[in-house]
Coordinates of C-alpha atoms in Angstrom, one line a residue:
V10 CA -4.6 20.3 2.3
T11 CA -5.8 18.0 5.2
P12 CA -9.1 17.9 6.8
E13 CA -7.3 19.3 9.9
D14 CA -6.0 22.1 7.8
A15 CA -9.5 23.1 6.5
L16 CA -10.7 23.3 10.2
R17 CA -7.7 25.5 11.3
L18 CA -8.8 27.6 8.3
Q19 CA -12.5 27.8 9.2
K20 CA -11.7 28.7 13.0
H21 CA -9.4 31.7 12.0
F22 CA -11.6 33.1 9.4
D23 CA -15.0 32.5 10.2
G24 CA -15.9 35.7 11.5
F25 CA -13.1 37.4 10.6
S26 CA -13.9 41.3 10.3
R27 CA -10.6 43.2 10.3
W28 CA -10.4 44.1 6.9
S29 CA -7.9 46.6 5.6
V30 CA -10.3 49.0 4.5
P31 CA -13.4 50.2 6.5
S32 CA -16.4 47.3 6.6
H33 CA -19.1 46.0 8.8
K34 CA -18.7 42.7 6.8
K35 CA -17.7 39.6 8.5
C36 CA -16.4 36.5 6.6
T37 CA -18.2 33.2 6.7
V38 CA -16.8 30.1 6.4
G39 CA -18.6 26.5 5.6
W40 CA -18.3 23.3 4.0
S41 CA -19.2 23.1 0.5
K42 CA -22.2 20.9 0.2
P43 CA -23.2 18.2 -1.6
H44 CA -19.7 18.9 -3.3
Q45 CA -16.9 18.4 -1.1
G46 CA -13.4 17.5 -2.4
L47 CA -11.5 18.5 -5.4
A48 CA -12.6 15.6 -7.4
A49 CA -16.3 16.4 -6.8
N50 CA -15.9 20.3 -7.6
L51 CA -13.9 19.5 -10.6
Q52 CA -16.8 17.5 -11.8
R53 CA -19.3 19.9 -10.9
Y54 CA -17.6 22.8 -12.7
R55 CA -15.9 21.4 -15.7
N56 CA -19.2 21.2 -17.8
S57 CA -20.9 24.2 -15.7
P58 CA -21.9 27.6 -17.8
L59 CA -19.2 29.2 -15.8
M60 CA -16.4 27.8 -18.1
H61 CA -18.5 29.0 -21.5
E62 CA -16.2 31.0 -23.3
N63 CA -18.1 34.0 -23.2
V64 CA -17.8 34.4 -19.2
P65 CA -15.0 36.4 -17.8
D66 CA -12.0 34.7 -16.4
I67 CA -12.5 36.7 -13.2
Y68 CA -16.0 34.9 -12.5
R69 CA -14.8 31.4 -13.4
P70 CA -13.3 28.8 -10.7
I71 CA -9.6 28.3 -10.9
L72 CA -7.5 25.5 -10.0
L73 CA -4.2 26.1 -8.0
C74 CA -1.1 23.5 -7.4
N75 CA 1.1 25.1 -4.7
G76 CA -0.1 28.2 -5.2
V77 CA 0.4 28.4 -8.9
R78 CA -2.7 28.8 -11.1
V79 CA -3.0 25.6 -13.3
P80 CA -5.4 24.7 -16.4
F81 CA -8.9 23.4 -15.5
P82 CA -9.5 20.2 -17.1
P83 CA -11.2 20.4 -20.1
P84 CA -14.9 19.8 -20.7
T85 CA -16.2 16.6 -21.6
K86 CA -19.2 17.9 -23.5
K87 CA -20.4 21.0 -25.0
I88 CA -20.8 24.1 -22.6
K89 CA -24.0 25.8 -22.9
P90 CA -23.8 29.5 -22.4
P91 CA -25.2 31.0 -19.1
R92 CA -29.2 31.5 -18.7
Q93 CA -30.9 34.8 -18.9
G94 CA -30.0 37.1 -16.3
T95 CA -26.5 37.1 -16.1
Q96 CA -25.8 39.8 -18.7
R97 CA -24.1 42.0 -16.1
M98 CA -21.5 39.5 -15.6
L99 CA -20.8 39.5 -19.3
V100 CA -19.9 43.2 -19.8

């Protein structure tokens, strides 16, 4: 993905509201700051509590290659469980 691809996607989807189900919500697209790019996001999430075994897969970030899910790089240290207040996510 090039920066131009990202800008084209942002222009197309920012403000999108023609959902297939009734909704007043609008899509908002923005740059990820301060973590921009694949390497920065892999570094951010590989040791994150989101990757703990107790967190359901649906809440974890995923990595895609040519549209196919590939394994996320393994953690470099022991992953701590999520903090208090995340019980709703773990049911």
